Coordinates of C-alpha atoms and ligand atoms in Angstrom, one line a residue:
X682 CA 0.0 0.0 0.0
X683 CA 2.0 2.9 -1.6
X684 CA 1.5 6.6 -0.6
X685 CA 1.7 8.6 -3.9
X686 CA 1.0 12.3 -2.9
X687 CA 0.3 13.7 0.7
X688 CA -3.1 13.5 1.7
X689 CA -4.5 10.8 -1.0
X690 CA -5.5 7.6 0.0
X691 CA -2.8 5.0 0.0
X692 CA -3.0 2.6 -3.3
X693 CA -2.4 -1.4 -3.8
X694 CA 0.2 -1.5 -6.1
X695 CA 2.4 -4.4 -7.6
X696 CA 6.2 -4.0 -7.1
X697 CA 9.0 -5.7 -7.6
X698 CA 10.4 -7.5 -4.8
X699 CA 13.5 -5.3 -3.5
X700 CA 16.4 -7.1 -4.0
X701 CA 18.9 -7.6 -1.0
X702 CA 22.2 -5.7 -2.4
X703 CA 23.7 -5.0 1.0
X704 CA 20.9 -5.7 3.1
X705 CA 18.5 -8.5 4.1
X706 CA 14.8 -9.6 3.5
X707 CA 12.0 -9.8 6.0
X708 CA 8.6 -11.6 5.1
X709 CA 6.4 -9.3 6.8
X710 CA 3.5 -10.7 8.3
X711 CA 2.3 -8.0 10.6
X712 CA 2.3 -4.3 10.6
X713 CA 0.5 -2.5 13.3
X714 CA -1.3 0.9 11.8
X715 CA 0.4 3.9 14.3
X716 CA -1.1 7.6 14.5
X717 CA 2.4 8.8 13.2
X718 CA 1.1 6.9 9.7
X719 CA -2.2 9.2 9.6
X720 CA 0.9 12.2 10.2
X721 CA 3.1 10.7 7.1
X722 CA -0.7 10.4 5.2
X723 CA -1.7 14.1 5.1
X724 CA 1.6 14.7 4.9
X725 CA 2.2 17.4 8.1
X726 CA 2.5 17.3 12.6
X727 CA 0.8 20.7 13.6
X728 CA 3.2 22.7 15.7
X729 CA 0.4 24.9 16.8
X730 CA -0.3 28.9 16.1
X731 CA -0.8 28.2 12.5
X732 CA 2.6 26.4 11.9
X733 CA 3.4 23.3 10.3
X734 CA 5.8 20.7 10.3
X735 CA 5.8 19.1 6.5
X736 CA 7.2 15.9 6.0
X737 CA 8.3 16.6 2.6
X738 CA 10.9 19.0 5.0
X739 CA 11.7 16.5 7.1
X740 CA 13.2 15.1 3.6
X741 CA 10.4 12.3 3.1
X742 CA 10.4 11.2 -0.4
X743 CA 7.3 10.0 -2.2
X744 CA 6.3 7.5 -3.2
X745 CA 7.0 5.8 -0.1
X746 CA 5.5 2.4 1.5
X747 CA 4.1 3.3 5.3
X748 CA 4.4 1.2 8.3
X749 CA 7.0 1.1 10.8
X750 CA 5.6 -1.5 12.9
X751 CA 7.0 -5.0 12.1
X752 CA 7.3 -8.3 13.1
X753 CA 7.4 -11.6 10.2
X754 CA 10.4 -13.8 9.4
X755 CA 13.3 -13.1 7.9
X756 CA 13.4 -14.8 4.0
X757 CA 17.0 -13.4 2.6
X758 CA 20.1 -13.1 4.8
X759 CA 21.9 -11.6 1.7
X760 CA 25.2 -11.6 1.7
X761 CA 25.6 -11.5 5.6
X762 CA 27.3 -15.0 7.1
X763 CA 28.4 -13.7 10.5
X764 CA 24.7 -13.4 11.4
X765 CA 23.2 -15.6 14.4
X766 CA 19.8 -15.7 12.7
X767 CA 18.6 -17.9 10.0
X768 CA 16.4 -17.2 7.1
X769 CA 13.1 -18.1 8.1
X770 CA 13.5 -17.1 11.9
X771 CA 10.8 -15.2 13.4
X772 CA 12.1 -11.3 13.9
X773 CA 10.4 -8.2 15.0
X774 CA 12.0 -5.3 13.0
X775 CA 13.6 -2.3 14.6
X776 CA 12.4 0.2 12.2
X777 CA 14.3 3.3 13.8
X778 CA 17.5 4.0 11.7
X779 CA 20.0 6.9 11.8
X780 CA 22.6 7.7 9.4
X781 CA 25.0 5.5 11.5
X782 CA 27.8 7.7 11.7
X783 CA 26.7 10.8 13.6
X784 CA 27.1 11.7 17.8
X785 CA 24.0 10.1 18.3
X786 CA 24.2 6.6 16.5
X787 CA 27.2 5.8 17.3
X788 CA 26.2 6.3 21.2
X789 CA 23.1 3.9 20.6
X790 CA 20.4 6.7 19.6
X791 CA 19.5 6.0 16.2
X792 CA 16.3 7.0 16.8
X793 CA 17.1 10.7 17.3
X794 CA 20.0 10.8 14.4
X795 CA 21.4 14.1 14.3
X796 CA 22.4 13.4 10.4
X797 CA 20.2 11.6 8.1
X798 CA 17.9 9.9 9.7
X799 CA 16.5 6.4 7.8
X800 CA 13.9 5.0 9.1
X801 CA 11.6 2.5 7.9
X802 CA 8.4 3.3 6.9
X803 CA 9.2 7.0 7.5
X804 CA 12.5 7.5 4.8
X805 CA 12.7 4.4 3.7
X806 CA 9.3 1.9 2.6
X807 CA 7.9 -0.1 5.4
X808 CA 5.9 -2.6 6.2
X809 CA 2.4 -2.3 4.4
X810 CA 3.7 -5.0 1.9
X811 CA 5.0 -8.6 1.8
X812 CA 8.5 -7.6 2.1
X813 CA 10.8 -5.3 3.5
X814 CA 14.1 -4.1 3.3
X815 CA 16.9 -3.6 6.1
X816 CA 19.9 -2.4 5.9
X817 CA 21.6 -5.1 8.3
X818 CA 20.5 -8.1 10.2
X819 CA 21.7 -6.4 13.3
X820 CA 18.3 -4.6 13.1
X821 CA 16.3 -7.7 13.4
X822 CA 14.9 -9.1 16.9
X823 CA 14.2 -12.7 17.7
X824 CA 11.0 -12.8 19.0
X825 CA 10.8 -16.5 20.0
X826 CA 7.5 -17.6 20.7
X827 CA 5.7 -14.4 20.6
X828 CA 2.9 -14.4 18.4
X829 CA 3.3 -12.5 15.1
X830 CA 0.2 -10.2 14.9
X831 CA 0.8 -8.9 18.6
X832 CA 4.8 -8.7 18.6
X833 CA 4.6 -6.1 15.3
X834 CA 3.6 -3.2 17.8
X835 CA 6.3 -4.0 20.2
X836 CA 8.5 -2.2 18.0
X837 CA 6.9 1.5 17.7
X838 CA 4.1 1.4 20.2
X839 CA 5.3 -0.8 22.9
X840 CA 8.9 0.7 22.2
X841 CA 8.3 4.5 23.0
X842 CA 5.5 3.3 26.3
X843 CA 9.0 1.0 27.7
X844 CA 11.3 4.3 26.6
X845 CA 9.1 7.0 28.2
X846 CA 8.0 5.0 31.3
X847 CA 12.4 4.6 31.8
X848 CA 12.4 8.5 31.6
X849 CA 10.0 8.6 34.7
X850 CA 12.7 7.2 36.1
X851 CA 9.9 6.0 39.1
X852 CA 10.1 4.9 42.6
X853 CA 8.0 2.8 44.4
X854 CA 5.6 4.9 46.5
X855 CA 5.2 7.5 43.4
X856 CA 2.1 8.2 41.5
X857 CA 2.1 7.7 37.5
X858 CA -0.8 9.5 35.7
X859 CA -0.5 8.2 32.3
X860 CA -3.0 10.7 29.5
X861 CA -4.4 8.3 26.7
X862 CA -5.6 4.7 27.1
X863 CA -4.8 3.7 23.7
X864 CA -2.2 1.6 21.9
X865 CA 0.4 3.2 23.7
X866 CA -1.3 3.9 27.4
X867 CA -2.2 0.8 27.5
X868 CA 1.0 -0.8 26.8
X869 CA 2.1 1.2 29.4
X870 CA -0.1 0.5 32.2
X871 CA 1.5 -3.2 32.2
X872 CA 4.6 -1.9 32.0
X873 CA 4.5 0.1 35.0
X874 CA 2.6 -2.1 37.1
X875 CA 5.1 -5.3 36.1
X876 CA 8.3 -3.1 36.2
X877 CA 7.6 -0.7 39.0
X878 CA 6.0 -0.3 42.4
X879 CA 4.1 2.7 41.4
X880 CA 0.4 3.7 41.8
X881 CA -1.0 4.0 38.3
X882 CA -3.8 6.5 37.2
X883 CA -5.0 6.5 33.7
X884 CA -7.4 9.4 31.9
X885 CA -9.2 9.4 29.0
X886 CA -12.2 10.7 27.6
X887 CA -13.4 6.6 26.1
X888 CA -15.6 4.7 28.7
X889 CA -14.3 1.6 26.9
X890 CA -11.0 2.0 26.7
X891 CA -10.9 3.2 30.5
X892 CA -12.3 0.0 31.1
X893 CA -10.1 -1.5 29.6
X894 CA -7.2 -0.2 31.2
X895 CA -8.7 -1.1 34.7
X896 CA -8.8 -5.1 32.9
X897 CA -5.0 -4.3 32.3
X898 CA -3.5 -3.5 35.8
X899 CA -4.7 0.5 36.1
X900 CA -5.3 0.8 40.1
X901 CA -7.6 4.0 39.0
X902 CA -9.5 5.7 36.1
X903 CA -11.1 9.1 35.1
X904 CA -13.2 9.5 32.4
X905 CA -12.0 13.3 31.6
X906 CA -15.1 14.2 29.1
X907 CA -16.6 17.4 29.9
X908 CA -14.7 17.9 32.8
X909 CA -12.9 20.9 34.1
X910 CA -9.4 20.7 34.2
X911 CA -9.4 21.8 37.7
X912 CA -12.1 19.4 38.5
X913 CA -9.5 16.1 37.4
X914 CA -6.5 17.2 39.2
X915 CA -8.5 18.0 42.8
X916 CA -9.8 14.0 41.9
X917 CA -5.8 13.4 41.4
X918 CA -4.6 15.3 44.5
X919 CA -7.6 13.5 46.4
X920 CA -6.8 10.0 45.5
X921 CA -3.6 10.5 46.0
X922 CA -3.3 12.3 50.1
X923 CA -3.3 15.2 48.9
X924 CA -0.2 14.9 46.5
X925 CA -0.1 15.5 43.1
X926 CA 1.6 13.2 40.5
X927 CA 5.0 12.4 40.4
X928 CA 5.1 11.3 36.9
X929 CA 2.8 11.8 34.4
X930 CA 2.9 10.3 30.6
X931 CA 0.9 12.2 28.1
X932 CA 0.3 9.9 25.1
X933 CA -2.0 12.7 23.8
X934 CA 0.4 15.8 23.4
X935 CA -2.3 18.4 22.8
X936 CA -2.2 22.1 24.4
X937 CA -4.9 20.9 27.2
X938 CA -3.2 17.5 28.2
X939 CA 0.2 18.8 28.4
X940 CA -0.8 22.2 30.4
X941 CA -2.9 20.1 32.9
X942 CA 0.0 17.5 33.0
X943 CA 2.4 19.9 34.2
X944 CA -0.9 22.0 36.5
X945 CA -1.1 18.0 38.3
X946 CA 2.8 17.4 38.8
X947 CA 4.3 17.3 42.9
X948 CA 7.4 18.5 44.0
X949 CA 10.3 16.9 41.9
X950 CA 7.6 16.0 39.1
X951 CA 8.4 14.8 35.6
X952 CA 5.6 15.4 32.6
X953 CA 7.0 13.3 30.1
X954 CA 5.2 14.1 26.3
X955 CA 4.9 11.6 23.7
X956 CA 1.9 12.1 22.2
X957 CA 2.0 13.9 18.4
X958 CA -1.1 15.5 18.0
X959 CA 0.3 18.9 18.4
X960 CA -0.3 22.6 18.9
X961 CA 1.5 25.1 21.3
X962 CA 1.0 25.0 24.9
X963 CA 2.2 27.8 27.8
X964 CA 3.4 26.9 31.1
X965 CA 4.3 29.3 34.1
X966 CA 8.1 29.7 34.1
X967 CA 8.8 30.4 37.9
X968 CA 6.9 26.8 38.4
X969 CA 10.0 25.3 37.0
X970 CA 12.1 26.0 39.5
X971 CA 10.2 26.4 42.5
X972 CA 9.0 23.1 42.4
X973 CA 12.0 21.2 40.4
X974 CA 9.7 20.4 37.8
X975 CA 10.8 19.0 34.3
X976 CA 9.2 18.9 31.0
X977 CA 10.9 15.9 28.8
X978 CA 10.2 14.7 25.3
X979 CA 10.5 10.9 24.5
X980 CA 10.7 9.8 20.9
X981 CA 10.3 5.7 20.0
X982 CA 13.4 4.3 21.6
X983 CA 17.1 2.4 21.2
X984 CA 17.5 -1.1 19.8
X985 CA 18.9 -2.0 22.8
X986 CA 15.9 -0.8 24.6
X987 CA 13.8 -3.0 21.9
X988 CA 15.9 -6.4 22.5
X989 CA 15.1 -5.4 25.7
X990 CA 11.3 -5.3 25.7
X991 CA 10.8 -8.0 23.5
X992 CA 12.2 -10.0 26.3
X993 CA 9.8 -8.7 28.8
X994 CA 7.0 -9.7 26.8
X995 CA 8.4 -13.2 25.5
X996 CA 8.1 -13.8 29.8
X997 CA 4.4 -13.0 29.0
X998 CA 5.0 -9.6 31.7
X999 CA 3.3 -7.8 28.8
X1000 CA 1.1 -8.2 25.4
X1001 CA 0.2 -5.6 22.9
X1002 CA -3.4 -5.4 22.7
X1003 CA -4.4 -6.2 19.1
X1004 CA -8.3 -5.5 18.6
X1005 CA -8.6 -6.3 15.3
X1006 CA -6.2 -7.4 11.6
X1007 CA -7.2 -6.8 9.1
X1008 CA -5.9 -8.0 5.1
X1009 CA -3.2 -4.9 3.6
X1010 CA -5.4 -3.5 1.2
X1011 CA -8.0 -2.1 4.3
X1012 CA -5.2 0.2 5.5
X1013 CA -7.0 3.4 4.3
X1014 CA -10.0 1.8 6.2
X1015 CA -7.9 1.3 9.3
X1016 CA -6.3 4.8 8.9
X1017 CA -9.5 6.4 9.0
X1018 CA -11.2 4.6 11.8
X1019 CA -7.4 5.3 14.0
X1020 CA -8.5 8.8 13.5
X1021 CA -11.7 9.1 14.4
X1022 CA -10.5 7.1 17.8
X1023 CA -12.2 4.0 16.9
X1024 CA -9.7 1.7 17.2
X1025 CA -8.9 -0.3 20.6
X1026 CA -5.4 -0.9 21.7
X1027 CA -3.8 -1.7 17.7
X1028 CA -5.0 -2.5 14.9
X1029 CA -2.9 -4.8 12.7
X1030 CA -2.3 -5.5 8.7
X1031 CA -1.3 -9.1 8.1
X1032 CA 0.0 -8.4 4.4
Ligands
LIG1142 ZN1 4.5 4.4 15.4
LIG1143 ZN1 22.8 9.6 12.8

């Protein structure tokens, strides 16, 4: 499913399979649909007050094949021998690439290349097709035993919940307030209750996905809808003796979560954004200091920190929540319903 010009639907198209050359082959047989794809669709992230940030300035090249989210087996090793996979082994795909040779690759952070950044689905085609191309078999992760469908959203997903809930760096009396029960908040609830000690809060505006956040480990819920903002954080306080949050995850990243994320941190407090869906927010500056507060971004994660969550979920600590797959050519379908918040924990292509 080939994107053709920003803001058109995505079309099934025949194409050659890519040769190796100096890379290897990946069957794919899962690729979860991410909000980020609906951003590469129209073709702009809004940046708030009227501003734009356009992919085709982020040096995305069209026609390009979406879908960073991948998990099949590998079917060409190329020419690679010192390799410890096989062809046919069953990989998740670390879609994240850098340019290799800048400060940040070669410390480990590919995924926030200073250079040229190359990542799959994003810069280079993806996984809304039968086969993929990577660079080197270094980017491949065994996933063992973990089933296809819900592995494939371990690597974008289930990658930046494990990266972002690190940054809360949390201890084990703290409160976590994660914003957004969807394929990410969710994610992230079993994280943090399986990884850390902490008390976790989740708010949304979906009675339904609330709920299913409680099913998930969530030791409290708000549905936010209609509420005043005020309203939500004297709940917070109250639930909490008093305290406000130490930690809070905003998987929505729009002007209202990330100003009442900050309004509901403690002393000491971390409001970590992830969420893309943009605009311009304003925050009271002396607040910083006087309470030690910190503001950080989190963008998708290492490969280490993948290898490292797919191992957490092959010891069944945590599974992706797949609603629904679907065959390739319903990824406009898919696309549409993601945006309109209709889709529960992840929706998956099986190409
Ligand atoms: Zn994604
Ligand atoms: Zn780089």
């Amino acid at each position: 499913m080939r994107l053709e010009s920003y803001g058109a639907p995505l079309r099934l198209e025949e194409i050659e399979r890519p040769e190796t050359g100096r890379g290897v082959l990946v069957r794919v047989e899962a690729a979860g649909v991410c909000h980020t794809d609906i951003h590469i669709v129209s073709g702009s992230y809004d940046l708030g007050d009227g501003n734009l940030l356009r992919m085709a300035e982020r040096g995305i090249q069209l026609p390009i094949t979406p879908g960073h989210e991948m998990a099949g087996r590998l079917a060409d090793l190329g020419g690679f021998t010192e390799a410890s996979l096989r062809e046919g082994d069953p990989v998740v795909v670390y879609p994240w690439l850098g340019c290799g040779t800048c400060r940040k690759c070669t410390a480990g952070y590919e995924n926030l290349c200073e250079g040229k950044p190359a990542s799959l689905g994003i810069f280079r085609d993806g996984g809304y097709a039968e086969y993929v191309w990577v660079p080197h078999p270094r980017y491949l992760v065994p996933r063992g035993n973990l089933e296809v469908a819900r592995s494939a959203p371990l690597a974008c997903s289930g990658l930046t919940s494990f990266s972002a809930l690190k940054k809360c760096a949390l201890n084990g009396d703290d409160l976590l307030v994660i914003v957004g029960a969807g394929g990410l908040g969710t994610i992230a609830v079993q994280l943090a209750k399986r990884t850390t000690g902490a008390k976790v809060l989740v708010l949304d505006v979906s009675p339904s996905k609330l709920e299913l956040a409680s099913e998930l480990g969530a030791d409290q819920t708000i549905d936010t809808s209609g509420r005043a903002r005020r309203d939500v954080i004297s709940e917070i306080k109250q639930a909490n003796g008093g305290r406000g949050a130490d930690a809070v995850l905003d998987f929505v990243g729009n002007p209202s979560t990330s100003t009442m994320g900050f309004e509901m941190l403690t002393k000491q407090g971390r409001l970590v954004l992830v969420g893309l869906f943009g605009g311009a927010a304003s925050f009271p500056l002396p607040l910083f200091p006087l309470r030690g507060a910190q503001i950080l971004g989190s963008f998708t994660g290492t490969l280490t920190e993948l290898s490292e969550l797919v191992g957490v979920a092959a010891t069944g600590a945590v599974t992706t929540f797949v609603s629904a797959e679907y065959p390739l050519e319903d990824a406009n379908d898919v696309l549409r319903r993601l945006e309109r918040g209709e889709v529960m924990g992840r929706a998956v292509l099986r190409p």
